Amino acid sequence: MREITFSEALGEAILEEMSRDPTIFTYGEDIAKQGGIFGAYKPILGKYQDRIIDTPISEEVIFGSALGASLAGMRPVAEFHFADFLFTGMAAIANQIMKFKYMTGGQGKIHLILRGPDGISKSAAAQHSESIETIFMHIPGIKVIIPSTPYDMKGLFKTALRVDDPVICFEHKMLYKMKGPVPEEEYYIPFGVADVKKEGKDVTVIATSRMVHESLAASEELEKEGISVEVIDLRTLVPWDKETVFKSVKKTHKVVIAHETWRRAGWGAEIAATIQEELFDYLDAPIRRVGAKNVHIPFSPPLQDFVIPDKNSVIEAVRSVL
């Protein structure tokens, strides 16, 4: 099977669906001429030029107009440039996009996607490094997808372009250049279906995005100690796949949850609470959560490494539950 980058997989998904559906258009900052700051739109440059639009720097207008376009029958894909910038247009998202379908009794079909990069990169500092997916898991009204591989990126995004609900897609900056197998034939990944990236029997590690790869690296190190780790990639947070998680917990009886977002009240707390409420009798040890320390992301590379979890954080957590 051919291998393409995470970024190319995203561009392919948008291009293929644009060729199928004339109501799909995409817009945001620095995408039409530049191809996006991480190259996601380069596969589309020169094609459908009237449906790929550069915008002013005005997130409230970008997100608010996406709702209006959706209500008018279009299917917009709006880039938020950096996840941190979602806060500058939060009123349009939390008070309009996430509530409109509910407030109209389902009469308003909100088929739109908000997408863009999140997470750390090389010294991007506090305003360009956040992982804030938990906020959108907490507030009802939007599907949350968070792919970790090129295969998942394309399959999840093509599904997002077909559902009649708002979707937000978080794409970690460190993954855009990552290559992986992606079939040329059409495929879709349904929401709410996790992927067991590695099977194991001693402990379950539940992760998303970059921390899937850190967890896989940790599992290789732990294998040398005779510790068998099962790594589950949730792929979507709303909805999240209880069935796959519960099946694994019943097998291993020990759980570690790993995410890059802050440990305090991160989405791992919701997963941990659900497991504790419904599978308490299967647990042989307290659930451990791995996440960022409760500070903003520093500019200093050594401080960033200190704040953000990595494979060693997962290794430490796994050893503790064993």
mmCIF file of C-alpha atoms in Angstrom:
data_model
loop_
_atom_site.group_PDB
_atom_site.id
_atom_site.type_symbol
_atom_site.label_atom_id
_atom_site.label_comp_id
_atom_site.label_asym_id
_atom_site.label_seq_id
_atom_site.Cartn_x
_atom_site.Cartn_y
_atom_site.Cartn_z
ATOM 1 C CA MET A 1 0.000 0.000 0.000
ATOM 2 C CA ARG A 2 1.218 3.509 -0.782
ATOM 3 C CA GLU A 3 2.354 5.770 2.056
ATOM 4 C CA ILE A 4 1.432 9.451 2.292
ATOM 5 C CA THR A 5 1.755 12.073 4.992
ATOM 6 C CA PHE A 6 -0.888 13.016 7.554
ATOM 7 C CA SER A 7 -1.184 16.398 5.820
ATOM 8 C CA GLU A 8 -1.601 14.827 2.378
ATOM 9 C CA ALA A 9 -4.281 12.492 3.715
ATOM 10 C CA LEU A 10 -6.276 15.483 4.939
ATOM 11 C CA GLY A 11 -5.937 17.301 1.616
ATOM 12 C CA GLU A 12 -6.999 14.189 -0.297
ATOM 13 C CA ALA A 13 -10.095 13.778 1.853
ATOM 14 C CA ILE A 14 -11.204 17.361 1.217
ATOM 15 C CA LEU A 15 -10.439 17.181 -2.525
ATOM 16 C CA GLU A 16 -12.290 13.895 -3.035
ATOM 17 C CA GLU A 17 -15.374 15.087 -1.194
ATOM 18 C CA MET A 18 -15.343 18.470 -2.985
ATOM 19 C CA SER A 19 -15.435 16.630 -6.309
ATOM 20 C CA ARG A 20 -18.475 14.681 -5.097
ATOM 21 C CA ASP A 21 -20.384 17.446 -3.333
ATOM 22 C CA PRO A 22 -20.561 20.982 -4.812
ATOM 23 C CA THR A 23 -21.822 22.393 -1.500
ATOM 24 C CA ILE A 24 -18.447 21.784 0.187
ATOM 25 C CA PHE A 25 -16.130 24.776 0.357
ATOM 26 C CA THR A 26 -13.233 25.590 2.661
ATOM 27 C CA TYR A 27 -11.874 28.827 4.018
ATOM 28 C CA GLY A 28 -9.548 30.264 6.631
ATOM 29 C CA GLU A 29 -6.338 32.195 7.068
ATOM 30 C CA ASP A 30 -3.459 31.535 4.635
ATOM 31 C CA ILE A 31 -4.966 28.562 2.822
ATOM 32 C CA ALA A 32 -5.876 29.641 -0.741
ATOM 33 C CA LYS A 33 -2.492 31.058 -1.808
ATOM 34 C CA GLN A 34 -0.149 29.440 0.710
ATOM 35 C CA GLY A 35 -1.801 26.024 1.019
ATOM 36 C CA GLY A 36 -2.085 26.282 4.782
ATOM 37 C CA ILE A 37 0.670 26.853 7.305
ATOM 38 C CA PHE A 38 1.256 23.085 7.565
ATOM 39 C CA GLY A 39 0.580 22.291 3.903
ATOM 40 C CA ALA A 40 -2.796 20.628 4.365
ATOM 41 C CA TYR A 41 -4.308 22.426 1.358
ATOM 42 C CA LYS A 42 -1.426 21.922 -1.082
ATOM 43 C CA PRO A 43 -3.145 18.923 -2.772
ATOM 44 C CA ILE A 44 -6.064 21.259 -3.576
ATOM 45 C CA LEU A 45 -4.144 24.309 -4.859
ATOM 46 C CA GLY A 46 -5.185 25.179 -8.397
ATOM 47 C CA LYS A 47 -8.426 23.233 -8.115
ATOM 48 C CA TYR A 48 -11.883 24.564 -7.182
ATOM 49 C CA GLN A 49 -10.399 28.023 -6.718
ATOM 50 C CA ASP A 50 -13.799 29.586 -6.113
ATOM 51 C CA ARG A 51 -14.339 27.187 -3.187
ATOM 52 C CA ILE A 52 -11.014 27.718 -1.403
ATOM 53 C CA ILE A 53 -10.998 31.137 0.214
ATOM 54 C CA ASP A 54 -8.522 33.197 2.234
ATOM 55 C CA THR A 55 -10.106 35.175 5.056
ATOM 56 C CA PRO A 56 -9.137 38.174 7.183
ATOM 57 C CA ILE A 57 -7.912 37.468 10.705
ATOM 58 C CA SER A 58 -11.319 37.442 12.361
ATOM 59 C CA GLU A 59 -12.218 34.152 13.997
ATOM 60 C CA GLU A 60 -15.621 35.251 15.270
ATOM 61 C CA VAL A 61 -16.629 36.054 11.682
ATOM 62 C CA ILE A 62 -15.073 32.842 10.286
ATOM 63 C CA PHE A 63 -16.931 30.577 12.710
ATOM 64 C CA GLY A 64 -20.163 32.549 12.712
ATOM 65 C CA SER A 65 -20.340 32.634 8.925
ATOM 66 C CA ALA A 66 -19.801 28.866 8.841
ATOM 67 C CA LEU A 67 -23.062 28.464 10.734
ATOM 68 C CA GLY A 68 -24.866 30.793 8.335
ATOM 69 C CA ALA A 69 -23.486 28.991 5.291
ATOM 70 C CA SER A 70 -24.529 25.642 6.736
ATOM 71 C CA LEU A 71 -28.079 26.841 7.406
ATOM 72 C CA ALA A 72 -28.189 28.056 3.799
ATOM 73 C CA GLY A 73 -27.441 24.535 2.557
ATOM 74 C CA MET A 74 -23.668 24.638 2.171
ATOM 75 C CA ARG A 75 -21.112 22.400 3.881
ATOM 76 C CA PRO A 76 -18.256 24.670 5.010
ATOM 77 C CA VAL A 77 -14.866 23.535 6.290
ATOM 78 C CA ALA A 78 -13.484 26.400 8.385
ATOM 79 C CA GLU A 79 -9.873 26.344 9.560
ATOM 80 C CA PHE A 80 -9.119 27.763 12.996
ATOM 81 C CA HIS A 81 -5.383 28.151 12.217
ATOM 82 C CA PHE A 82 -4.286 27.209 15.748
ATOM 83 C CA ALA A 83 -6.434 25.602 18.436
ATOM 84 C CA ASP A 84 -5.592 28.476 20.778
ATOM 85 C CA PHE A 85 -7.433 30.848 18.423
ATOM 86 C CA LEU A 86 -10.709 29.008 18.963
ATOM 87 C CA PHE A 87 -11.108 31.123 22.094
ATOM 88 C CA THR A 88 -11.293 34.302 20.015
ATOM 89 C CA GLY A 89 -14.435 33.001 18.304
ATOM 90 C CA MET A 90 -15.884 31.014 21.180
ATOM 91 C CA ALA A 91 -19.202 32.862 21.305
ATOM 92 C CA ALA A 92 -20.002 31.810 17.736
ATOM 93 C CA ILE A 93 -19.065 28.201 18.506
ATOM 94 C CA ALA A 94 -20.438 27.615 22.007
ATOM 95 C CA ASN A 95 -23.518 29.838 21.818
ATOM 96 C CA GLN A 96 -24.506 29.299 18.190
ATOM 97 C CA ILE A 97 -22.937 26.331 16.376
ATOM 98 C CA MET A 98 -23.166 23.944 19.333
ATOM 99 C CA LYS A 99 -26.688 24.975 20.360
ATOM 100 C CA PHE A 100 -28.571 25.811 17.172
ATOM 101 C CA LYS A 101 -29.735 22.305 16.241
ATOM 102 C CA TYR A 102 -30.984 21.731 19.782
ATOM 103 C CA MET A 103 -32.725 25.081 20.000
ATOM 104 C CA THR A 104 -34.570 24.500 16.707
ATOM 105 C CA GLY A 105 -35.687 20.985 17.576
ATOM 106 C CA GLY A 106 -33.459 19.540 14.870
ATOM 107 C CA GLN A 107 -34.825 21.772 12.108
ATOM 108 C CA GLY A 108 -31.445 23.416 11.586
ATOM 109 C CA LYS A 109 -29.044 21.014 9.868
ATOM 110 C CA ILE A 110 -25.594 22.111 11.000
ATOM 111 C CA HIS A 111 -23.273 20.257 8.627
ATOM 112 C CA LEU A 112 -19.981 22.079 9.098
ATOM 113 C CA ILE A 113 -16.431 21.272 10.151
ATOM 114 C CA LEU A 114 -14.015 23.321 12.219
ATOM 115 C CA ARG A 115 -10.485 21.998 11.773
ATOM 116 C CA GLY A 116 -6.886 22.919 12.429
ATOM 117 C CA PRO A 117 -3.655 22.210 14.299
ATOM 118 C CA ASP A 118 -3.304 21.760 18.034
ATOM 119 C CA GLY A 119 -0.629 20.623 20.456
ATOM 120 C CA ILE A 120 3.027 21.419 20.891
ATOM 121 C CA SER A 121 5.649 22.100 18.243
ATOM 122 C CA LYS A 122 9.160 23.487 18.504
ATOM 123 C CA SER A 123 8.959 26.383 20.959
ATOM 124 C CA ALA A 124 5.620 27.756 19.756
ATOM 125 C CA ALA A 125 4.964 29.048 23.308
ATOM 126 C CA ALA A 126 1.727 29.553 25.188
ATOM 127 C CA GLN A 127 -0.483 31.046 22.451
ATOM 128 C CA HIS A 128 0.246 28.471 19.736
ATOM 129 C CA SER A 129 0.654 25.167 21.605
ATOM 130 C CA GLU A 130 -2.532 24.254 23.442
ATOM 131 C CA SER A 131 -4.507 21.032 23.394
ATOM 132 C CA ILE A 132 -8.034 22.117 24.303
ATOM 133 C CA GLU A 133 -10.166 19.230 23.041
ATOM 134 C CA THR A 134 -11.597 18.608 26.517
ATOM 135 C CA ILE A 135 -13.615 21.838 26.350
ATOM 136 C CA PHE A 136 -15.496 20.602 23.294
ATOM 137 C CA MET A 137 -16.035 17.189 24.844
ATOM 138 C CA HIS A 138 -17.561 18.910 27.878
ATOM 139 C CA ILE A 139 -20.020 21.233 26.104
ATOM 140 C CA PRO A 140 -22.753 19.283 24.242
ATOM 141 C CA GLY A 141 -23.496 19.796 20.574
ATOM 142 C CA ILE A 142 -20.400 18.963 18.504
ATOM 143 C CA LYS A 143 -18.620 15.801 17.402
ATOM 144 C CA VAL A 144 -14.925 15.736 18.369
ATOM 145 C CA ILE A 145 -12.425 13.813 16.230
ATOM 146 C CA ILE A 146 -8.704 13.586 16.949
ATOM 147 C CA PRO A 147 -6.803 11.335 14.496
ATOM 148 C CA SER A 148 -3.279 10.037 15.078
ATOM 149 C CA THR A 149 -2.324 8.488 11.706
ATOM 150 C CA PRO A 150 -2.707 9.402 8.022
ATOM 151 C CA TYR A 151 -5.151 6.488 7.599
ATOM 152 C CA ASP A 152 -7.339 7.722 10.450
ATOM 153 C CA MET A 153 -7.063 11.329 9.304
ATOM 154 C CA LYS A 154 -8.504 10.619 5.875
ATOM 155 C CA GLY A 155 -11.140 8.116 6.977
ATOM 156 C CA LEU A 156 -12.471 10.233 9.832
ATOM 157 C CA PHE A 157 -12.492 13.447 7.820
ATOM 158 C CA LYS A 158 -14.423 11.897 4.944
ATOM 159 C CA THR A 159 -17.012 10.755 7.474
ATOM 160 C CA ALA A 160 -17.111 14.251 8.955
ATOM 161 C CA LEU A 161 -17.951 15.648 5.522
ATOM 162 C CA ARG A 162 -21.033 13.425 5.323
ATOM 163 C CA VAL A 163 -22.671 13.792 8.732
ATOM 164 C CA ASP A 164 -25.375 16.351 9.492
ATOM 165 C CA ASP A 165 -23.827 17.579 12.727
ATOM 166 C CA PRO A 166 -21.066 20.062 13.485
ATOM 167 C CA VAL A 167 -17.648 18.431 13.808
ATOM 168 C CA ILE A 168 -14.396 19.760 15.217
ATOM 169 C CA CYS A 169 -11.154 18.090 14.147
ATOM 170 C CA PHE A 170 -7.918 18.474 16.113
ATOM 171 C CA GLU A 171 -4.739 17.673 14.149
ATOM 172 C CA HIS A 172 -1.498 17.602 16.101
ATOM 173 C CA LYS A 173 1.238 19.736 14.552
ATOM 174 C CA MET A 174 3.873 17.054 15.130
ATOM 175 C CA LEU A 175 1.895 14.574 13.008
ATOM 176 C CA TYR A 176 1.529 16.527 9.752
ATOM 177 C CA LYS A 177 4.785 15.177 8.286
ATOM 178 C CA MET A 178 4.250 11.637 9.548
ATOM 179 C CA LYS A 179 3.863 9.053 6.773
ATOM 180 C CA GLY A 180 1.665 5.989 6.878
ATOM 181 C CA PRO A 181 -0.280 3.573 4.674
ATOM 182 C CA VAL A 182 -3.458 4.984 3.127
ATOM 183 C CA PRO A 183 -5.414 2.973 0.523
ATOM 184 C CA GLU A 184 -6.248 4.601 -2.785
ATOM 185 C CA GLU A 185 -9.763 3.176 -2.780
ATOM 186 C CA GLU A 186 -12.498 5.048 -0.930
ATOM 187 C CA TYR A 187 -13.074 4.270 2.759
ATOM 188 C CA TYR A 188 -14.696 5.853 5.800
ATOM 189 C CA ILE A 189 -14.102 5.461 9.542
ATOM 190 C CA PRO A 190 -17.260 5.749 11.651
ATOM 191 C CA PHE A 191 -17.256 7.986 14.695
ATOM 192 C CA GLY A 192 -17.206 6.289 18.091
ATOM 193 C CA VAL A 193 -15.063 3.340 16.991
ATOM 194 C CA ALA A 194 -11.681 3.147 18.727
ATOM 195 C CA ASP A 195 -8.693 1.335 17.241
ATOM 196 C CA VAL A 196 -6.551 -1.123 19.193
ATOM 197 C CA LYS A 197 -3.157 -0.023 17.908
ATOM 198 C CA LYS A 198 -1.388 -2.784 19.863
ATOM 199 C CA GLU A 199 -2.787 -5.774 21.735
ATOM 200 C CA GLY A 200 -1.550 -6.670 25.215
ATOM 201 C CA LYS A 201 -2.615 -8.457 28.403
ATOM 202 C CA ASP A 202 -1.121 -6.692 31.435
ATOM 203 C CA VAL A 203 -2.371 -3.086 31.253
ATOM 204 C CA THR A 204 -4.595 -0.944 29.009
ATOM 205 C CA VAL A 205 -3.282 2.420 27.845
ATOM 206 C CA ILE A 206 -5.975 4.720 26.383
ATOM 207 C CA ALA A 207 -4.644 7.609 24.307
ATOM 208 C CA THR A 208 -5.233 10.003 21.420
ATOM 209 C CA SER A 209 -3.189 11.989 18.905
ATOM 210 C CA ARG A 210 0.558 12.321 19.612
ATOM 211 C CA MET A 211 0.256 10.364 22.843
ATOM 212 C CA VAL A 212 -0.766 7.263 20.880
ATOM 213 C CA HIS A 213 2.741 7.208 19.412
ATOM 214 C CA GLU A 214 4.356 7.970 22.769
ATOM 215 C CA SER A 215 2.340 5.108 24.274
ATOM 216 C CA LEU A 216 3.408 2.725 21.504
ATOM 217 C CA ALA A 217 7.037 3.707 22.092
ATOM 218 C CA ALA A 218 6.533 3.119 25.829
ATOM 219 C CA SER A 219 5.019 -0.307 25.150
ATOM 220 C CA GLU A 220 8.123 -1.328 23.193
ATOM 221 C CA GLU A 221 10.341 -0.376 26.127
ATOM 222 C CA LEU A 222 8.100 -2.193 28.596
ATOM 223 C CA GLU A 223 8.062 -5.333 26.447
ATOM 224 C CA LYS A 224 11.777 -5.671 27.279
ATOM 225 C CA GLU A 225 10.725 -5.974 30.935
ATOM 226 C CA GLY A 226 8.128 -8.609 30.121
ATOM 227 C CA ILE A 227 5.200 -6.148 30.453
ATOM 228 C CA SER A 228 2.506 -6.518 27.790
ATOM 229 C CA VAL A 229 0.692 -3.243 27.071
ATOM 230 C CA GLU A 230 -2.520 -2.841 25.095
ATOM 231 C CA VAL A 231 -2.701 0.580 23.399
ATOM 232 C CA ILE A 232 -6.127 1.918 22.425
ATOM 233 C CA ASP A 233 -6.505 4.979 20.204
ATOM 234 C CA LEU A 234 -9.943 6.476 20.877
ATOM 235 C CA ARG A 235 -9.836 8.424 17.575
ATOM 236 C CA THR A 236 -13.007 10.301 18.545
ATOM 237 C CA LEU A 237 -13.915 11.839 21.904
ATOM 238 C CA VAL A 238 -17.555 12.609 21.045
ATOM 239 C CA PRO A 239 -18.695 9.914 20.806
ATOM 240 C CA TRP A 240 -16.094 7.722 22.514
ATOM 241 C CA ASP A 241 -16.000 3.938 22.241
ATOM 242 C CA LYS A 242 -16.943 2.477 25.636
ATOM 243 C CA GLU A 243 -17.334 -1.024 24.209
ATOM 244 C CA THR A 244 -13.724 -1.376 23.036
ATOM 245 C CA VAL A 245 -12.356 0.261 26.193
ATOM 246 C CA PHE A 246 -14.462 -1.900 28.516
ATOM 247 C CA LYS A 247 -13.503 -5.099 26.683
ATOM 248 C CA SER A 248 -9.835 -4.265 27.170
ATOM 249 C CA VAL A 249 -10.229 -3.308 30.846
ATOM 250 C CA LYS A 250 -12.000 -6.598 31.579
ATOM 251 C CA LYS A 251 -8.973 -8.365 30.088
ATOM 252 C CA THR A 252 -6.098 -6.422 31.670
ATOM 253 C CA HIS A 253 -7.723 -5.097 34.915
ATOM 254 C CA LYS A 254 -5.358 -2.092 34.915
ATOM 255 C CA VAL A 255 -5.693 1.271 33.157
ATOM 256 C CA VAL A 256 -3.501 4.230 32.202
ATOM 257 C CA ILE A 257 -4.973 7.180 30.284
ATOM 258 C CA ALA A 258 -2.554 9.393 28.352
ATOM 259 C CA HIS A 259 -3.222 12.772 26.762
ATOM 260 C CA GLU A 260 -1.183 15.886 26.020
ATOM 261 C CA THR A 261 -3.782 18.260 27.408
ATOM 262 C CA TRP A 262 -3.551 19.253 31.057
ATOM 263 C CA ARG A 263 -3.979 16.422 33.525
ATOM 264 C CA ARG A 264 -6.276 18.516 35.730
ATOM 265 C CA ALA A 265 -9.843 17.956 34.469
ATOM 266 C CA GLY A 266 -8.549 16.651 31.123
ATOM 267 C CA TRP A 267 -10.760 14.315 29.097
ATOM 268 C CA GLY A 268 -9.037 11.387 30.774
ATOM 269 C CA ALA A 269 -10.918 12.229 33.968
ATOM 270 C CA GLU A 270 -14.226 11.505 32.202
ATOM 271 C CA ILE A 271 -12.971 8.167 30.864
ATOM 272 C CA ALA A 272 -11.550 7.231 34.272
ATOM 273 C CA ALA A 273 -14.775 8.123 36.081
ATOM 274 C CA THR A 274 -16.854 6.078 33.638
ATOM 275 C CA ILE A 275 -14.618 3.027 34.042
ATOM 276 C CA GLN A 276 -14.691 3.380 37.835
ATOM 277 C CA GLU A 277 -18.497 3.704 37.906
ATOM 278 C CA GLU A 278 -19.231 0.800 35.588
ATOM 279 C CA LEU A 279 -16.259 -1.570 35.887
ATOM 280 C CA PHE A 280 -15.019 -1.062 39.450
ATOM 281 C CA ASP A 281 -15.005 -4.783 40.242
ATOM 282 C CA TYR A 282 -12.665 -5.467 37.314
ATOM 283 C CA LEU A 283 -9.975 -3.030 38.466
ATOM 284 C CA ASP A 284 -6.923 -4.402 40.294
ATOM 285 C CA ALA A 285 -5.276 -0.988 40.758
ATOM 286 C CA PRO A 286 -6.217 2.701 40.732
ATOM 287 C CA ILE A 287 -6.485 4.269 37.288
ATOM 288 C CA ARG A 288 -3.521 6.486 36.438
ATOM 289 C CA ARG A 289 -3.803 9.601 34.270
ATOM 290 C CA VAL A 290 -0.914 11.067 32.272
ATOM 291 C CA GLY A 291 -1.167 14.675 31.110
ATOM 292 C CA ALA A 292 0.575 18.036 30.963
ATOM 293 C CA LYS A 293 1.508 19.856 34.138
ATOM 294 C CA ASN A 294 -0.893 22.627 35.094
ATOM 295 C CA VAL A 295 0.929 25.528 33.452
ATOM 296 C CA HIS A 296 0.819 27.117 30.010
ATOM 297 C CA ILE A 297 3.260 25.752 27.448
ATOM 298 C CA PRO A 298 6.650 27.459 27.893
ATOM 299 C CA PHE A 299 8.726 28.876 25.040
ATOM 300 C CA SER A 300 11.919 27.341 26.443
ATOM 301 C CA PRO A 301 12.533 23.893 24.852
ATOM 302 C CA PRO A 302 13.770 22.283 28.120
ATOM 303 C CA LEU A 303 10.785 23.681 30.028
ATOM 304 C CA GLN A 304 8.376 22.528 27.313
ATOM 305 C CA ASP A 305 9.824 19.012 27.596
ATOM 306 C CA PHE A 306 9.389 19.193 31.369
ATOM 307 C CA VAL A 307 5.727 20.253 31.160
ATOM 308 C CA ILE A 308 4.528 17.912 28.394
ATOM 309 C CA PRO A 309 4.099 14.129 28.866
ATOM 310 C CA ASP A 310 6.049 11.663 26.737
ATOM 311 C CA LYS A 311 6.802 7.951 26.562
ATOM 312 C CA ASN A 312 8.660 8.084 29.878
ATOM 313 C CA SER A 313 5.545 9.487 31.572
ATOM 314 C CA VAL A 314 3.567 6.522 30.244
ATOM 315 C CA ILE A 315 6.241 4.058 31.334
ATOM 316 C CA GLU A 316 6.221 5.465 34.866
ATOM 317 C CA ALA A 317 2.418 5.281 35.045
ATOM 318 C CA VAL A 318 2.323 1.701 33.781
ATOM 319 C CA ARG A 319 4.919 0.581 36.300
ATOM 320 C CA SER A 320 2.954 2.241 39.086
ATOM 321 C CA VAL A 321 -0.292 0.404 38.306
ATOM 322 C CA LEU A 322 1.611 -2.884 38.135
#
